[in-house]
Short mmCIF file of C-alpha atoms and ligand atoms in Angstrom, two decimals:
data_model
loop_
_atom_site.label_atom_id
_atom_site.label_comp_id
_atom_site.label_asym_id
_atom_site.label_seq_id
_atom_site.Cartn_x
_atom_site.Cartn_y
_atom_site.Cartn_z
CA MET R 1 -14.87 1.64 42.50
CA VAL R 2 -12.65 3.75 40.21
CA LYS R 3 -13.70 6.33 37.90
CA ALA R 4 -12.68 7.36 34.54
CA LYS R 5 -11.15 10.45 35.74
CA ASP R 6 -8.51 8.55 37.89
CA PHE R 7 -6.90 7.55 34.84
CA ARG R 8 -3.74 9.11 34.77
CA ILE R 9 -1.09 9.59 32.20
CA PRO R 10 2.24 8.78 33.88
CA PHE R 11 4.32 11.41 32.29
CA THR R 12 4.02 15.14 31.31
CA TRP R 13 3.81 15.96 27.59
CA GLU R 14 7.32 17.26 27.33
CA ASN R 15 8.45 13.94 28.75
CA ARG R 16 6.26 11.76 26.82
CA HIS R 17 7.32 8.24 26.07
CA ILE R 18 6.11 4.79 25.31
CA VAL R 19 5.39 3.02 28.34
CA ILE R 20 3.42 0.13 29.94
CA HIS R 21 1.72 1.25 33.16
CA ASP R 22 -0.97 -0.07 35.40
CA GLY R 23 -2.20 -2.38 32.62
CA VAL R 24 -2.27 0.51 29.94
CA TRP R 25 0.24 0.59 27.08
CA PHE R 26 0.81 4.46 26.49
CA MET R 27 2.09 5.20 22.95
CA PRO R 28 1.81 8.83 22.57
CA PRO R 29 2.09 10.01 18.85
CA VAL R 30 5.01 10.66 16.76
CA LEU R 31 7.96 9.30 18.97
CA PRO R 32 9.82 7.14 16.24
CA ASP R 33 13.27 7.29 18.33
CA ASP R 34 11.56 6.11 21.43
CA PRO R 35 13.74 3.14 22.86
CA PHE R 36 10.87 1.17 24.28
CA VAL R 37 11.08 -2.32 23.19
CA PHE R 38 8.03 -4.92 23.38
CA THR R 39 9.48 -8.32 23.81
CA SER R 40 6.29 -10.35 24.03
CA TRP R 41 2.95 -10.15 25.43
CA ASP R 42 4.22 -11.27 28.79
CA MET R 43 4.80 -7.75 29.30
CA LEU R 44 1.13 -7.01 29.34
CA PHE R 45 -0.46 -10.25 30.52
CA THR R 46 0.24 -12.47 33.68
CA LYS R 47 -1.01 -15.61 31.98
CA LYS R 48 0.31 -17.23 28.65
CA GLN R 49 -2.85 -17.83 26.63
CA PRO R 50 -4.29 -16.68 23.19
CA VAL R 51 -4.04 -13.03 22.57
CA LYS R 52 -7.04 -11.28 21.13
CA VAL R 53 -7.07 -7.73 19.97
CA GLU R 54 -9.97 -5.35 19.44
CA TYR R 55 -9.22 -2.20 17.45
CA CYS R 56 -11.20 0.87 17.85
CA SER R 57 -12.82 -0.04 21.10
CA GLY R 58 -14.56 3.10 21.76
CA ASN R 59 -15.96 2.86 25.44
CA GLY R 60 -15.07 -0.81 25.85
CA THR R 61 -18.46 -2.31 26.24
CA TRP R 62 -17.90 -5.03 23.89
CA ILE R 63 -14.41 -6.03 24.83
CA VAL R 64 -14.91 -5.90 28.60
CA GLU R 65 -17.76 -8.22 28.27
CA LYS R 66 -15.53 -10.78 26.03
CA ALA R 67 -13.06 -10.55 28.28
CA LYS R 68 -15.39 -11.58 31.23
CA THR R 69 -16.87 -14.59 29.33
CA ASP R 70 -13.58 -15.63 27.99
CA PRO R 71 -10.99 -15.77 30.91
CA HIS R 72 -8.75 -18.14 28.87
CA SER R 73 -7.80 -15.57 26.20
CA ASN R 74 -5.88 -12.26 26.80
CA TRP R 75 -7.76 -9.39 25.58
CA LEU R 76 -6.12 -5.96 24.26
CA ALA R 77 -8.31 -3.07 23.57
CA VAL R 78 -6.67 -0.40 21.11
CA GLU R 79 -8.04 2.90 21.24
CA LYS R 80 -6.76 6.29 20.39
CA GLN R 81 -9.00 8.78 22.07
CA PHE R 82 -8.19 9.79 25.93
CA GLU R 83 -11.72 10.28 26.89
CA ARG R 84 -12.71 6.71 25.50
CA ALA R 85 -9.49 4.91 26.78
CA ARG R 86 -10.27 6.14 30.25
CA LEU R 87 -13.81 5.01 30.11
CA ILE R 88 -12.29 1.36 29.17
CA TRP R 89 -9.56 1.76 31.70
CA ALA R 90 -12.34 2.13 34.55
CA ARG R 91 -14.65 -0.35 33.46
CA ALA R 92 -12.16 -3.11 33.16
CA LYS R 93 -10.85 -2.25 36.81
CA ASN R 94 -14.03 -2.38 38.38
CA GLU R 95 -14.83 -5.78 36.73
CA GLY R 96 -11.72 -6.87 38.23
CA LEU R 97 -10.25 -8.34 34.97
CA THR R 98 -6.85 -10.02 35.09
CA ASN R 99 -6.80 -10.91 31.48
CA PHE R 100 -7.30 -7.45 29.91
CA ALA R 101 -5.12 -4.60 29.03
CA ILE R 102 -5.64 -1.41 26.96
CA ALA R 103 -3.59 0.31 24.36
CA PHE R 104 -3.92 4.15 24.56
CA ALA R 105 -2.52 4.22 20.76
CA GLU R 106 -3.15 4.40 17.12
CA GLY R 107 -3.82 1.03 16.10
CA VAL R 108 -1.91 0.83 12.78
CA GLU R 109 1.29 2.63 14.17
CA LEU R 110 1.28 0.08 17.16
CA THR R 111 0.87 -2.88 15.42
CA LYS R 112 3.45 -2.28 12.94
CA ARG R 113 6.07 -0.91 15.35
CA PHE R 114 5.29 -3.72 18.22
CA PHE R 115 3.15 -6.77 17.58
CA PRO R 116 5.33 -9.62 17.43
CA THR R 117 4.70 -12.04 14.15
CA ALA R 118 2.01 -14.61 14.25
CA SER R 119 1.33 -13.90 17.89
CA VAL R 120 -2.53 -12.60 17.74
CA ASP R 121 -5.04 -15.40 17.56
CA GLU R 122 -7.96 -13.09 16.51
CA ILE R 123 -8.51 -9.54 15.70
CA PHE R 124 -11.95 -7.73 15.98
CA VAL R 125 -12.78 -4.27 14.54
CA ASN R 126 -16.27 -3.07 15.73
CA PHE R 127 -17.62 -0.17 13.91
CA PRO R 128 -14.58 1.48 12.69
CA ASP R 129 -14.95 5.13 11.56
CA PRO R 130 -15.99 4.96 7.85
CA TRP R 131 -14.49 7.91 6.51
CA PRO R 132 -16.80 8.22 3.60
CA LYS R 133 -15.01 11.02 1.51
CA ARG R 134 -12.69 9.66 -0.77
CA ARG R 135 -9.93 12.48 0.24
CA HIS R 136 -10.37 11.19 3.85
CA ALA R 137 -9.54 7.42 2.88
CA LYS R 138 -6.16 7.53 4.14
CA HIS R 139 -7.75 7.77 7.66
CA ARG R 140 -9.66 4.48 7.42
CA LEU R 141 -8.42 1.66 9.52
CA ILE R 142 -9.17 -1.01 7.00
CA ARG R 143 -6.65 -0.31 4.22
CA PRO R 144 -4.04 -2.65 2.32
CA GLU R 145 -1.33 -1.32 4.70
CA PHE R 146 -3.09 -2.61 7.62
CA VAL R 147 -4.41 -5.66 5.95
CA GLN R 148 -0.92 -6.41 4.98
CA GLU R 149 0.12 -6.12 8.89
CA LEU R 150 -2.84 -8.52 9.93
CA THR R 151 -1.29 -11.13 7.64
CA ARG R 152 1.84 -10.60 9.72
CA ILE R 153 0.46 -10.79 13.23
CA ILE R 154 -2.26 -13.33 12.52
CA PRO R 155 -0.92 -17.10 12.44
CA SER R 156 -2.17 -19.57 10.09
CA LYS R 157 -5.95 -20.06 10.85
CA GLY R 158 -6.42 -16.81 12.94
CA ILE R 159 -9.36 -14.88 12.19
CA ALA R 160 -10.20 -11.31 11.48
CA THR R 161 -13.85 -10.06 12.25
CA LEU R 162 -14.86 -6.89 10.87
CA VAL R 163 -18.16 -5.36 11.48
CA THR R 164 -19.98 -1.92 10.17
CA ASP R 165 -23.36 -0.72 9.51
CA ASN R 166 -22.03 1.13 6.56
CA GLU R 167 -22.51 -0.47 3.15
CA GLU R 168 -19.59 1.46 1.39
CA TYR R 169 -17.16 0.50 3.88
CA SER R 170 -18.27 -3.18 4.01
CA ALA R 171 -17.57 -3.20 0.35
CA ILE R 172 -14.08 -1.81 0.98
CA MET R 173 -13.37 -4.19 3.92
CA ILE R 174 -14.20 -7.24 1.51
CA LYS R 175 -12.48 -5.73 -1.53
CA ASP R 176 -9.09 -4.79 0.48
CA MET R 177 -9.21 -8.07 2.65
CA LEU R 178 -9.75 -10.22 -0.43
CA ALA R 179 -6.93 -8.53 -2.46
CA ASN R 180 -4.68 -9.99 0.08
CA PRO R 181 -4.31 -13.70 -1.01
CA LEU R 182 -3.60 -14.84 2.41
CA PHE R 183 -7.32 -13.96 3.50
CA SER R 184 -10.56 -15.78 2.39
CA SER R 185 -14.04 -15.01 3.47
CA GLU R 186 -15.52 -17.46 5.86
CA ASN R 187 -18.68 -16.73 4.22
CA GLY R 188 -19.44 -17.14 0.57
CA ALA R 189 -20.65 -13.88 -1.31
CA PRO R 190 -21.81 -11.46 -0.44
CA HIS R 191 -18.89 -12.25 2.18
CA PHE R 192 -20.93 -11.00 5.11
CA VAL R 193 -23.64 -12.19 7.53
CA VAL R 194 -26.26 -9.98 9.62
CA ALA R 195 -24.54 -9.85 13.13
CA SER R 196 -26.54 -11.92 15.63
CA ASP R 197 -27.46 -10.85 19.09
CA SER R 198 -24.98 -13.57 20.42
CA TYR R 199 -22.06 -11.45 18.72
CA GLY R 200 -22.08 -9.07 21.71
CA THR R 201 -23.10 -5.41 21.72
CA SER R 202 -21.36 -1.98 21.84
CA PHE R 203 -22.39 1.65 22.39
CA PHE R 204 -22.57 1.98 18.23
CA ASP R 205 -24.21 -1.32 17.83
CA SER R 206 -26.85 -0.47 20.09
CA LEU R 207 -27.29 2.80 18.54
CA PHE R 208 -27.51 1.45 15.03
CA ARG R 209 -29.88 -1.30 16.13
CA LYS R 210 -32.31 1.26 17.36
CA GLN R 211 -32.03 2.97 14.19
CA ALA R 212 -32.98 -0.39 12.34
CA LYS R 213 -29.68 -0.69 10.27
CA THR R 214 -28.31 -3.86 9.14
CA ILE R 215 -25.03 -4.90 11.10
CA ARG R 216 -22.79 -6.43 8.73
CA LEU R 217 -20.31 -9.00 10.25
CA HIS R 218 -17.35 -10.19 8.00
CA ARG R 219 -14.93 -13.06 9.20
CA PHE R 220 -11.69 -13.59 7.35
CA VAL R 221 -9.46 -16.83 7.81
CA ARG R 222 -5.72 -16.36 7.40
CA ALA R 223 -4.41 -19.07 5.31
C1 SAM V 1 -17.41 4.59 15.66
S1 SAM V 1 -16.34 4.32 17.28
C2 SAM V 1 -16.69 2.67 17.56
C3 SAM V 1 -16.60 2.27 18.93
C4 SAM V 1 -16.98 1.02 19.34
N1 SAM V 1 -16.20 -0.07 18.68
C5 SAM V 1 -18.46 0.65 19.43
O1 SAM V 1 -18.59 -0.19 18.64
O2 SAM V 1 -19.20 1.53 20.11
C6 SAM V 1 -14.91 4.25 16.41
C7 SAM V 1 -13.61 4.47 17.30
O3 SAM V 1 -12.52 4.05 16.82
C8 SAM V 1 -11.45 4.94 17.44
N2 SAM V 1 -10.62 4.83 16.46
C9 SAM V 1 -10.68 5.25 15.02
N3 SAM V 1 -9.37 5.15 14.60
C10 SAM V 1 -8.55 4.56 15.40
C11 SAM V 1 -7.22 3.89 15.22
N4 SAM V 1 -6.56 4.20 14.07
N5 SAM V 1 -6.61 3.52 16.26
C12 SAM V 1 -7.26 3.36 17.41
N6 SAM V 1 -8.42 3.87 17.67
C13 SAM V 1 -9.25 4.23 16.42
C14 SAM V 1 -12.34 6.22 17.79
O4 SAM V 1 -11.41 7.10 18.83
C15 SAM V 1 -13.34 5.69 18.33
O5 SAM V 1 -13.40 5.51 19.49
#
């Protein structure tokens, strides 16, 4: 059994660089000149099979369970916080998953710089930080710039699933996704359904369910 504290960053801060090491894609912040090249998903996964990405994975409960139950897809967890990335790493290692990788990285930057066009079958975002204040809106993951990137990386008929307990963020998700003509909602107005238990659970999912909050699940199909 490995523990989260066994997770090691393979460089010092002074020598930081973008690298894939031990199933983890390390992308330290603000390295615009790093020569790292991402040629294909073969750099992360041993089998060629559909790639599914979860952004904002937290401690990884949801995605590790998905990777276990769907071994015919390659699953990538994207998480920018060290304490959480290392929890995901330990969880996946201890499950012995071979169809799983982690990106310890900021999601928008990683996607823009490296994800190949039309190469990600599905993306999921479960309970992204809502950043409710207007002056913090630039920190929200779901924003037009990111939606534009999603249309680039997701091929025709691919799906983006966004989940939140937050009504305002739900409305923003719907507005920003439907403002892009390449996305349509799988569900008619109000463009979300209440997430069922079969969707899977996560740390924040169980927290919000205990608080009797409604969990809104939005599915958008790429044209
Ligand atoms: C509210 S938590 C949800 C975690 C998990 N999905 C769950 O349901 O328990 C949001 C997570 O997203 C991560 N996060 C926020 N913005 C991110 C970004 N731009 N790129 C990668 N991770 C991000 C945070 O570090 C945090 O772990």
